[in-house]
Amino acid sequence: MISSFKRAFAIGLMGSVALPASAAWAAGEEDQVGGVGEIVVTAQRREQNLQDVPVAVTAISPEALRNNGVVSIMDISSLAPNLTAQKTVGGALFPTFSVRGVLGQGNAPGTDRSLGIYIDGVPVAPGQGTAFDLPAISRMEILRGPQGTLFGRNSTSGAINIVTRDPSGEFGFHQEVTVGNYDQFRTLTRVETPSWGPLSALVAYTHDERKGDIRNLGAGVVWDRTAVGLGKQTSPKTLGDKDADSWFAAVKFQPSDDFKVIYKYDWSNNNFTPEGYGLVVFTSTTPSVVASYNDAIAAGRLQVAGLHRPDAVNNEFTTPGNIKSSGHNLTVDVRISDSVSLKNVFGYRKVSNSTNVQIDGAGGLRTPAGDPFIVLGGSGAYGKSSQWSDELQVNYQSDFMTLTAGGIYVSSNVSAGPPLGMAGTLFGESVPNFTIVSNAARSQRLSVRTKSLAGFAQAELHVTPELDLIAGYRITNDRKVGDANYGVNTFNYSYDDWRSTYLAGVNYRPNDDMMFYAKFSTGFVSGGAFGPLDFKPETVKSWEAGAKLDLLDRRVRFNLALFDAKYDNLQAQTQGFRIGPSFSSLSVVVATLGDLHVRGFESELTVVPSSNWQLNGSIGYTDMNLSNINSAIFETGGTFYRLAFRANWTANAAVQYESEPLFGDARVLARIDGNWRSKMRQFTRVPDFTPAQAAAAHSPAGWVVSGRLALRDINIADHKLELALWGRNLFDNDRLVSATAIPNLVGASYENARTVGVDLTFDF
C-alpha cells in the first residue's frame, strides 16, 4: 500500500512536469535565444551559478518582484515552494513565515526566527518590523533547509538573502510612477552617477501610499491614552492604509580590480493603519454582553463579517501605527591572489514601531453607561531594537579545493511591549470615558541584550572534475541578559550556551548541464526565557538530496529537492490563554512545544520553448508530525494540540509572452502569475472551542492570480519608456487568512482585495 507521503511525492513530481511549471524566477531577465540563462546567487556566501549550488534556492529578479507586486518581504508568499508568509496579529507588520513546515516568527523580544533574514549579508535582528520597503533590490534569494554552517544560528528552516544594487559607474536615471485603485500612488526614482575616478554612487527614493480596502465603522472614536504616554489617538476611517517613504544610497570606491569598498544606507518610514479584523463568530451567553452585542448590531455600529472579507468592520480600538527602520552596511573586498580573497561586512540596523490593533473585530459594544466594552480588545505593540554586526570571510579557490571560512560577532538590544496600562489584551472590560488609565498590573515590558560570536569553515574537495566532497563546521556562543515586567512581577534571566553545527555532502556532475547532490546538515535556534518560562534551544538534523538539470539545449530547467528533517525542542510562540489558565495574564508566551518530523519535496521547472515564450512553475509538499508535546506547559493537553499556520502544499505557475519588435524596439510583454497554497489550520487547540467557531478553523486553499500587460522599450529621443497595466489578486480571492479565537468569539483578517493600476517607467 502506497503511503500518503509517497503518493504526494508522485503526484507532485508528475504535476511539476505537467504544469507549465518556478525554477528560477530570475530567468525572465536572463533568457538567451538558446534557452534559460545563467543566474548568479550567493547562497554559499560567494557568487556562483544557481545550477552549481547544492542548496534548494529560488532566485527572484527585480522583474519578477515587480510582476508579483513585491515591495516588501511580506509579499513573497508562495513565490518559492514550501514557503508561506502570512499576516498575524498586527497585520503585515508582523509576518509569520513558514518554510518546510517550520514557523519563523521571532517577534517576541529575546526570541529568534528559524528563518534567517539578511540584507547584503547583514543579519536582520529578530523582533518587531521586518516588513520594510527597499527601493533598490537587485534580487532576492530564498534558501530552504538548515543553513547552520555558512549562515549560522537561527536558520533551521532556511534563509532569505536580499541583495541590493551596487553602483554601476555609468550615468543612469530610472523613474517609475504607479497609480491604482484605493487611491494608490507609488513613485520610485533612482539615479546613478558616472565614475569619478575610483568613485561611483547610486541613490534611490520610493514613496508609496494607498487607502485600505476595509472601512472602519468605528472611525472617529477618540481614545485618551495620555496616562500611558500616548496622548489622544483617533480610530481611522479605513484599515490597511499605507503612507511610506524609503531612501537608499550606495557609494563604491574601487581603485583596482583587487580592492573594493561599498557603503550602503537604507531608511524607511511607514505610517499605516493596521489591516481590518472582522468578527467571524460571536457566541457569548452572558446577558449583559449579548445585550450590548444586539444593540451594536441594531444601531449599525457592528456587523458580522464571517469567513469572507467584508466591506466594513468595527475596529474602533485600532489607531494608526508607525514603523521606522534604517541600516548601514560597509563591505570591503580584497583579492590577495588568484586563489585567496578577503571580505569584511560591517552592519548596523535599528527599528522602532508602534501600533494598536483590535483583533476581535467586535468594536462598537457599549455598556448601559455608554462606555466602550472590550471583549478581546487589542494588541498594543511598541518596541525598538538596534543591532551591529561584523563578519570576516576568507575565500580560497584552487583546482583541488574551494574553501569559505570566517567569523562573525553580533550584538543586539531589543525592548518591546505595550505602554503601562495597555498590556497586550483586554478581556471583557469597559473603558470609562474612552480613557486608558495607567495600571501597574497591566505592565508587560521586555528588554533583552544579546551577544553572539561564531567561527565557521566549509570546504569542497574536488576529488575529480565530476565529484566534490563537502564538509562544514560552525561553533557559536550565544549570551543573553534580559528582564521582563508582568504586572507587579519582574523576572530577570541570563542565558549562555555553546552550540556546534555541521554539514557533510557530496556533489556529482556527469556533465556541465547536470548536478546531483546529497547532504546531511544540522542547525539550531537559540534558547532563552520569556518571562517566567524558560525555553530550550531548538535543534534540527536534516537529510536532503536533489538534482539540478538543464535539458534540451537549456530550453528546460528542472530542479528537484527531497528532504527529511527532525526538530527537537520546537519553540512555539502563542497567547498565554491558549496555553492554559496559569498564563492567561500573558499576552504572548514562548515555550518549548515538542518535537517535529517533516519530510517532503520541492520541484521547480522553467521551460523556454522559443525566444518569445517562457513558462515557470513549482510545487512543494511537506508532511508534518508533532510528538512529545510538552504537556506540563501546554495545559490544554498534548492530545489536543495541532500544528497551525502551516500549509502542506504550495504551488505557483507563470506564463510569459514577449513579442517581436512592433515599431522601433517596442515590444509587448504579457505575463500572468498564480500562487496557490492548500488549506491552513488557524487554531492549535482540538477540539475547537465551539462548533460555530470550527468553521473558522482553517484558512481555505486557493489561488491568488496576478497579471501584467506592458508595452516596453518605446524609444523617445534615445531613451526608453514602458507603459503597463497590472492587476493583483485578479479574481478577488477574499478568504480568511488569519484568525484569533477565544471562548466567546473569533476575529479574523482577510486576503487583500483586488488591486489594478497603471505603471509608467522611464529610463535614460
PDB file of C-alpha atoms in Angstrom, residues 360-578:
ATOM      1  CA  ASP A 360     -11.606  40.664  17.925  1.00  0.00           C
ATOM      2  CA  GLY A 361     -13.451  42.570  15.185  1.00  0.00           C
ATOM      3  CA  ALA A 362     -16.114  43.380  17.778  1.00  0.00           C
ATOM      4  CA  GLY A 363     -15.800  47.111  18.217  1.00  0.00           C
ATOM      5  CA  GLY A 364     -18.867  49.213  18.909  1.00  0.00           C
ATOM      6  CA  LEU A 365     -20.073  47.368  22.007  1.00  0.00           C
ATOM      7  CA  ARG A 366     -21.316  49.675  24.761  1.00  0.00           C
ATOM      8  CA  THR A 367     -22.213  49.376  28.414  1.00  0.00           C
ATOM      9  CA  PRO A 368     -25.515  50.842  29.672  1.00  0.00           C
ATOM     10  CA  ALA A 369     -23.484  53.924  30.637  1.00  0.00           C
ATOM     11  CA  GLY A 370     -22.318  54.324  27.041  1.00  0.00           C
ATOM     12  CA  ASP A 371     -18.702  53.297  27.638  1.00  0.00           C
ATOM     13  CA  PRO A 372     -16.932  51.013  25.153  1.00  0.00           C
ATOM     14  CA  PHE A 373     -16.867  47.363  26.142  1.00  0.00           C
ATOM     15  CA  ILE A 374     -13.873  45.311  25.064  1.00  0.00           C
ATOM     16  CA  VAL A 375     -14.337  41.566  24.578  1.00  0.00           C
ATOM     17  CA  LEU A 376     -10.806  40.827  23.345  1.00  0.00           C
ATOM     18  CA  GLY A 377      -9.710  44.295  22.650  1.00  0.00           C
ATOM     19  CA  GLY A 378      -6.329  44.910  21.299  1.00  0.00           C
ATOM     20  CA  SER A 379      -2.758  44.096  20.778  1.00  0.00           C
ATOM     21  CA  GLY A 380      -0.551  47.058  21.562  1.00  0.00           C
ATOM     22  CA  ALA A 381       2.934  46.738  20.095  1.00  0.00           C
ATOM     23  CA  TYR A 382       5.566  49.320  20.928  1.00  0.00           C
ATOM     24  CA  GLY A 383       9.208  48.455  20.531  1.00  0.00           C
ATOM     25  CA  LYS A 384      12.656  49.368  19.384  1.00  0.00           C
ATOM     26  CA  SER A 385      15.755  47.398  18.547  1.00  0.00           C
ATOM     27  CA  SER A 386      19.304  48.028  17.454  1.00  0.00           C
ATOM     28  CA  GLN A 387      21.995  45.677  16.260  1.00  0.00           C
ATOM     29  CA  TRP A 388      25.526  45.849  14.984  1.00  0.00           C
ATOM     30  CA  SER A 389      27.461  43.009  13.416  1.00  0.00           C
ATOM     31  CA  ASP A 390      30.798  42.344  11.789  1.00  0.00           C
ATOM     32  CA  GLU A 391      31.718  39.325   9.688  1.00  0.00           C
ATOM     33  CA  LEU A 392      35.102  38.432   8.208  1.00  0.00           C
ATOM     34  CA  GLN A 393      35.232  35.900   5.365  1.00  0.00           C
ATOM     35  CA  VAL A 394      38.182  34.199   3.710  1.00  0.00           C
ATOM     36  CA  ASN A 395      37.665  32.503   0.347  1.00  0.00           C
ATOM     37  CA  TYR A 396      40.185  30.146  -1.216  1.00  0.00           C
ATOM     38  CA  GLN A 397      39.857  28.638  -4.678  1.00  0.00           C
ATOM     39  CA  SER A 398      42.079  26.059  -6.391  1.00  0.00           C
ATOM     40  CA  ASP A 399      41.707  23.069  -8.662  1.00  0.00           C
ATOM     41  CA  PHE A 400      41.729  20.860  -5.572  1.00  0.00           C
ATOM     42  CA  MET A 401      39.596  22.772  -3.075  1.00  0.00           C
ATOM     43  CA  THR A 402      37.153  25.629  -2.567  1.00  0.00           C
ATOM     44  CA  LEU A 403      37.101  26.979   0.992  1.00  0.00           C
ATOM     45  CA  THR A 404      34.966  29.591   2.749  1.00  0.00           C
ATOM     46  CA  ALA A 405      35.882  30.374   6.357  1.00  0.00           C
ATOM     47  CA  GLY A 406      35.461  33.213   8.800  1.00  0.00           C
ATOM     48  CA  GLY A 407      33.912  34.570  11.936  1.00  0.00           C
ATOM     49  CA  ILE A 408      31.037  36.844  12.945  1.00  0.00           C
ATOM     50  CA  TYR A 409      30.129  38.880  16.017  1.00  0.00           C
ATOM     51  CA  VAL A 410      26.605  40.195  16.608  1.00  0.00           C
ATOM     52  CA  SER A 411      25.371  42.458  19.413  1.00  0.00           C
ATOM     53  CA  SER A 412      21.719  43.487  19.709  1.00  0.00           C
ATOM     54  CA  ASN A 413      19.356  45.267  22.101  1.00  0.00           C
ATOM     55  CA  VAL A 414      15.600  44.791  21.932  1.00  0.00           C
ATOM     56  CA  SER A 415      12.904  46.382  24.064  1.00  0.00           C
ATOM     57  CA  ALA A 416       9.217  45.847  23.412  1.00  0.00           C
ATOM     58  CA  GLY A 417       5.796  45.719  24.965  1.00  0.00           C
ATOM     59  CA  PRO A 418       2.694  47.875  25.317  1.00  0.00           C
ATOM     60  CA  PRO A 419       2.784  51.053  27.402  1.00  0.00           C
ATOM     61  CA  LEU A 420       1.912  50.851  31.083  1.00  0.00           C
ATOM     62  CA  GLY A 421      -1.777  50.085  31.399  1.00  0.00           C
ATOM     63  CA  MET A 422      -2.166  48.656  27.893  1.00  0.00           C
ATOM     64  CA  ALA A 423      -0.754  45.196  28.288  1.00  0.00           C
ATOM     65  CA  GLY A 424      -1.498  43.225  25.165  1.00  0.00           C
ATOM     66  CA  THR A 425      -5.042  42.043  25.587  1.00  0.00           C
ATOM     67  CA  LEU A 426      -8.068  43.352  27.452  1.00  0.00           C
ATOM     68  CA  PHE A 427     -10.600  40.697  28.418  1.00  0.00           C
ATOM     69  CA  GLY A 428     -14.235  41.609  28.969  1.00  0.00           C
ATOM     70  CA  GLU A 429     -13.748  45.097  30.382  1.00  0.00           C
ATOM     71  CA  SER A 430     -15.271  48.507  29.876  1.00  0.00           C
ATOM     72  CA  VAL A 431     -13.209  51.647  29.324  1.00  0.00           C
ATOM     73  CA  PRO A 432     -14.984  54.559  31.050  1.00  0.00           C
ATOM     74  CA  ASN A 433     -14.974  57.772  29.030  1.00  0.00           C
ATOM     75  CA  PHE A 434     -12.761  56.135  26.386  1.00  0.00           C
ATOM     76  CA  THR A 435      -9.817  56.781  28.695  1.00  0.00           C
ATOM     77  CA  ILE A 436      -6.980  54.322  29.289  1.00  0.00           C
ATOM     78  CA  VAL A 437      -5.636  54.662  32.819  1.00  0.00           C
ATOM     79  CA  SER A 438      -2.164  53.767  33.980  1.00  0.00           C
ATOM     80  CA  ASN A 439      -2.238  50.428  35.741  1.00  0.00           C
ATOM     81  CA  ALA A 440       0.873  48.711  37.080  1.00  0.00           C
ATOM     82  CA  ALA A 441      -0.955  45.385  36.953  1.00  0.00           C
ATOM     83  CA  ARG A 442      -1.016  45.745  33.163  1.00  0.00           C
ATOM     84  CA  SER A 443       2.685  46.303  32.664  1.00  0.00           C
ATOM     85  CA  GLN A 444       4.260  43.872  30.181  1.00  0.00           C
ATOM     86  CA  ARG A 445       7.660  45.094  29.081  1.00  0.00           C
ATOM     87  CA  LEU A 446      10.620  43.018  27.972  1.00  0.00           C
ATOM     88  CA  SER A 447      14.217  44.042  27.348  1.00  0.00           C
ATOM     89  CA  VAL A 448      16.921  41.692  26.085  1.00  0.00           C
ATOM     90  CA  ARG A 449      20.584  42.193  25.240  1.00  0.00           C
ATOM     91  CA  THR A 450      22.130  39.502  23.050  1.00  0.00           C
ATOM     92  CA  LYS A 451      25.724  38.855  22.033  1.00  0.00           C
ATOM     93  CA  SER A 452      26.714  36.093  19.639  1.00  0.00           C
ATOM     94  CA  LEU A 453      30.162  35.011  18.461  1.00  0.00           C
ATOM     95  CA  ALA A 454      30.783  32.316  15.845  1.00  0.00           C
ATOM     96  CA  GLY A 455      33.541  30.815  13.726  1.00  0.00           C
ATOM     97  CA  PHE A 456      32.900  28.707  10.620  1.00  0.00           C
ATOM     98  CA  ALA A 457      34.508  26.893   7.721  1.00  0.00           C
ATOM     99  CA  GLN A 458      33.147  24.960   4.752  1.00  0.00           C
ATOM    100  CA  ALA A 459      35.289  23.183   2.173  1.00  0.00           C
ATOM    101  CA  GLU A 460      34.568  21.486  -1.131  1.00  0.00           C
ATOM    102  CA  LEU A 461      37.183  18.931  -2.138  1.00  0.00           C
ATOM    103  CA  HIS A 462      37.257  18.464  -5.918  1.00  0.00           C
ATOM    104  CA  VAL A 463      38.074  14.761  -5.968  1.00  0.00           C
ATOM    105  CA  THR A 464      37.555  14.544  -9.719  1.00  0.00           C
ATOM    106  CA  PRO A 465      36.162  17.011 -12.263  1.00  0.00           C
ATOM    107  CA  GLU A 466      32.770  15.374 -11.661  1.00  0.00           C
ATOM    108  CA  LEU A 467      32.851  14.636  -7.918  1.00  0.00           C
ATOM    109  CA  ASP A 468      33.018  17.010  -4.917  1.00  0.00           C
ATOM    110  CA  LEU A 469      33.023  16.144  -1.230  1.00  0.00           C
ATOM    111  CA  ILE A 470      31.751  18.853   1.133  1.00  0.00           C
ATOM    112  CA  ALA A 471      32.334  19.332   4.853  1.00  0.00           C
ATOM    113  CA  GLY A 472      31.431  22.290   7.044  1.00  0.00           C
ATOM    114  CA  TYR A 473      31.550  23.194  10.730  1.00  0.00           C
ATOM    115  CA  ARG A 474      30.460  26.140  12.848  1.00  0.00           C
ATOM    116  CA  ILE A 475      30.751  26.842  16.568  1.00  0.00           C
ATOM    117  CA  THR A 476      28.587  29.521  18.179  1.00  0.00           C
ATOM    118  CA  ASN A 477      28.379  31.138  21.598  1.00  0.00           C
ATOM    119  CA  ASP A 478      25.129  32.940  22.454  1.00  0.00           C
ATOM    120  CA  ARG A 479      24.731  35.108  25.535  1.00  0.00           C
ATOM    121  CA  LYS A 480      21.507  36.815  26.553  1.00  0.00           C
ATOM    122  CA  VAL A 481      20.644  39.022  29.519  1.00  0.00           C
ATOM    123  CA  GLY A 482      17.077  40.185  29.938  1.00  0.00           C
ATOM    124  CA  ASP A 483      14.346  41.361  32.222  1.00  0.00           C
ATOM    125  CA  ALA A 484      10.592  41.158  31.921  1.00  0.00           C
ATOM    126  CA  ASN A 485       7.866  43.015  33.774  1.00  0.00           C
ATOM    127  CA  TYR A 486       4.499  41.280  34.008  1.00  0.00           C
ATOM    128  CA  GLY A 487       2.243  43.366  36.176  1.00  0.00           C
ATOM    129  CA  VAL A 488       3.948  43.811  39.534  1.00  0.00           C
ATOM    130  CA  ASN A 489       6.277  40.862  38.891  1.00  0.00           C
ATOM    131  CA  THR A 490       9.774  41.252  37.487  1.00  0.00           C
ATOM    132  CA  PHE A 491      11.753  38.366  36.018  1.00  0.00           C
ATOM    133  CA  ASN A 492      15.477  38.539  35.323  1.00  0.00           C
ATOM    134  CA  TYR A 493      17.337  35.908  33.394  1.00  0.00           C
ATOM    135  CA  SER A 494      20.628  35.160  31.702  1.00  0.00           C
ATOM    136  CA  TYR A 495      21.492  32.622  29.040  1.00  0.00           C
ATOM    137  CA  ASP A 496      24.909  31.368  27.929  1.00  0.00           C
ATOM    138  CA  ASP A 497      25.279  28.446  25.546  1.00  0.00           C
ATOM    139  CA  TRP A 498      27.779  26.945  23.101  1.00  0.00           C
ATOM    140  CA  ARG A 499      26.487  25.077  20.042  1.00  0.00           C
ATOM    141  CA  SER A 500      28.134  23.291  17.138  1.00  0.00           C
ATOM    142  CA  THR A 501      26.562  22.756  13.731  1.00  0.00           C
ATOM    143  CA  TYR A 502      27.970  20.841  10.808  1.00  0.00           C
ATOM    144  CA  LEU A 503      27.365  19.690   7.255  1.00  0.00           C
ATOM    145  CA  ALA A 504      28.587  16.795   5.117  1.00  0.00           C
ATOM    146  CA  GLY A 505      27.681  16.273   1.494  1.00  0.00           C
ATOM    147  CA  VAL A 506      28.584  15.114  -1.967  1.00  0.00           C
ATOM    148  CA  ASN A 507      28.063  16.691  -5.405  1.00  0.00           C
ATOM    149  CA  TYR A 508      28.198  14.810  -8.687  1.00  0.00           C
ATOM    150  CA  ARG A 509      28.228  16.464 -12.125  1.00  0.00           C
ATOM    151  CA  PRO A 510      28.179  13.964 -15.008  1.00  0.00           C
ATOM    152  CA  ASN A 511      28.318  16.935 -17.407  1.00  0.00           C
ATOM    153  CA  ASP A 512      28.026  20.734 -17.457  1.00  0.00           C
ATOM    154  CA  ASP A 513      24.213  20.618 -17.549  1.00  0.00           C
ATOM    155  CA  MET A 514      23.543  18.239 -14.649  1.00  0.00           C
ATOM    156  CA  MET A 515      24.287  18.184 -10.948  1.00  0.00           C
ATOM    157  CA  PHE A 516      23.134  15.715  -8.296  1.00  0.00           C
ATOM    158  CA  TYR A 517      23.750  16.298  -4.607  1.00  0.00           C
ATOM    159  CA  ALA A 518      23.111  14.782  -1.197  1.00  0.00           C
ATOM    160  CA  LYS A 519      23.885  16.216   2.226  1.00  0.00           C
ATOM    161  CA  PHE A 520      23.328  15.943   5.958  1.00  0.00           C
ATOM    162  CA  SER A 521      23.178  19.184   7.936  1.00  0.00           C
ATOM    163  CA  THR A 522      22.325  20.470  11.392  1.00  0.00           C
ATOM    164  CA  GLY A 523      21.199  23.783  12.820  1.00  0.00           C
ATOM    165  CA  PHE A 524      19.725  25.445  15.877  1.00  0.00           C
ATOM    166  CA  VAL A 525      17.648  28.332  17.156  1.00  0.00           C
ATOM    167  CA  SER A 526      18.992  29.739  20.409  1.00  0.00           C
ATOM    168  CA  GLY A 527      17.118  29.207  23.658  1.00  0.00           C
ATOM    169  CA  GLY A 528      16.340  31.673  26.414  1.00  0.00           C
ATOM    170  CA  ALA A 529      13.460  32.728  28.612  1.00  0.00           C
ATOM    171  CA  PHE A 530      10.235  34.627  28.170  1.00  0.00           C
ATOM    172  CA  GLY A 531       9.085  35.981  31.494  1.00  0.00           C
ATOM    173  CA  PRO A 532       8.581  33.027  33.831  1.00  0.00           C
ATOM    174  CA  LEU A 533       9.110  30.378  31.139  1.00  0.00           C
ATOM    175  CA  ASP A 534      12.465  29.007  30.024  1.00  0.00           C
ATOM    176  CA  PHE A 535      12.712  27.503  26.556  1.00  0.00           C
ATOM    177  CA  LYS A 536      15.434  25.237  25.217  1.00  0.00           C
ATOM    178  CA  PRO A 537      17.426  25.648  22.002  1.00  0.00           C
ATOM    179  CA  GLU A 538      15.568  24.272  19.001  1.00  0.00           C
ATOM    180  CA  THR A 539      17.793  21.865  17.048  1.00  0.00           C
ATOM    181  CA  VAL A 540      17.447  20.123  13.692  1.00  0.00           C
ATOM    182  CA  LYS A 541      19.080  17.236  11.857  1.00  0.00           C
ATOM    183  CA  SER A 542      18.262  17.185   8.159  1.00  0.00           C
ATOM    184  CA  TRP A 543      18.854  14.952   5.141  1.00  0.00           C
ATOM    185  CA  GLU A 544      18.466  16.387   1.658  1.00  0.00           C
ATOM    186  CA  ALA A 545      19.044  15.077  -1.849  1.00  0.00           C
ATOM    187  CA  GLY A 546      18.482  16.924  -5.070  1.00  0.00           C
ATOM    188  CA  ALA A 547      19.058  17.340  -8.776  1.00  0.00           C
ATOM    189  CA  LYS A 548      19.619  20.428 -10.919  1.00  0.00           C
ATOM    190  CA  LEU A 549      19.190  19.771 -14.615  1.00  0.00           C
ATOM    191  CA  ASP A 550      19.425  21.884 -17.772  1.00  0.00           C
ATOM    192  CA  LEU A 551      17.915  19.876 -20.619  1.00  0.00           C
ATOM    193  CA  LEU A 552      17.163  20.110 -24.341  1.00  0.00           C
ATOM    194  CA  ASP A 553      19.867  22.639 -25.126  1.00  0.00           C
ATOM    195  CA  ARG A 554      18.948  24.597 -21.966  1.00  0.00           C
ATOM    196  CA  ARG A 555      15.369  25.124 -23.030  1.00  0.00           C
ATOM    197  CA  VAL A 556      14.223  23.201 -19.956  1.00  0.00           C
ATOM    198  CA  ARG A 557      15.483  23.655 -16.411  1.00  0.00           C
ATOM    199  CA  PHE A 558      14.277  21.189 -13.775  1.00  0.00           C
ATOM    200  CA  ASN A 559      15.335  21.332 -10.125  1.00  0.00           C
ATOM    201  CA  LEU A 560      14.220  18.817  -7.505  1.00  0.00           C
ATOM    202  CA  ALA A 561      14.886  18.530  -3.763  1.00  0.00           C
ATOM    203  CA  LEU A 562      13.818  15.792  -1.324  1.00  0.00           C
ATOM    204  CA  PHE A 563      14.168  16.384   2.411  1.00  0.00           C
ATOM    205  CA  ASP A 564      13.673  14.697   5.770  1.00  0.00           C
ATOM    206  CA  ALA A 565      14.294  16.706   8.957  1.00  0.00           C
ATOM    207  CA  LYS A 566      13.789  16.113  12.672  1.00  0.00           C
ATOM    208  CA  TYR A 567      13.422  19.050  15.052  1.00  0.00           C
ATOM    209  CA  ASP A 568      13.901  18.654  18.799  1.00  0.00           C
ATOM    210  CA  ASN A 569      12.561  21.145  21.354  1.00  0.00           C
ATOM    211  CA  LEU A 570      10.500  23.027  18.780  1.00  0.00           C
ATOM    212  CA  GLN A 571       9.786  26.545  20.010  1.00  0.00           C
ATOM    213  CA  ALA A 572       6.256  27.943  19.879  1.00  0.00           C
ATOM    214  CA  GLN A 573       5.005  31.499  20.255  1.00  0.00           C
ATOM    215  CA  THR A 574       1.382  31.926  21.230  1.00  0.00           C
ATOM    216  CA  GLN A 575      -1.004  33.779  23.512  1.00  0.00           C
ATOM    217  CA  GLY A 576      -0.961  32.931  27.183  1.00  0.00           C
ATOM    218  CA  PHE A 577      -4.609  31.929  27.430  1.00  0.00           C
ATOM    219  CA  ARG A 578      -4.075  29.310  24.707  1.00  0.00           C
TER     220      ARG A 578
END
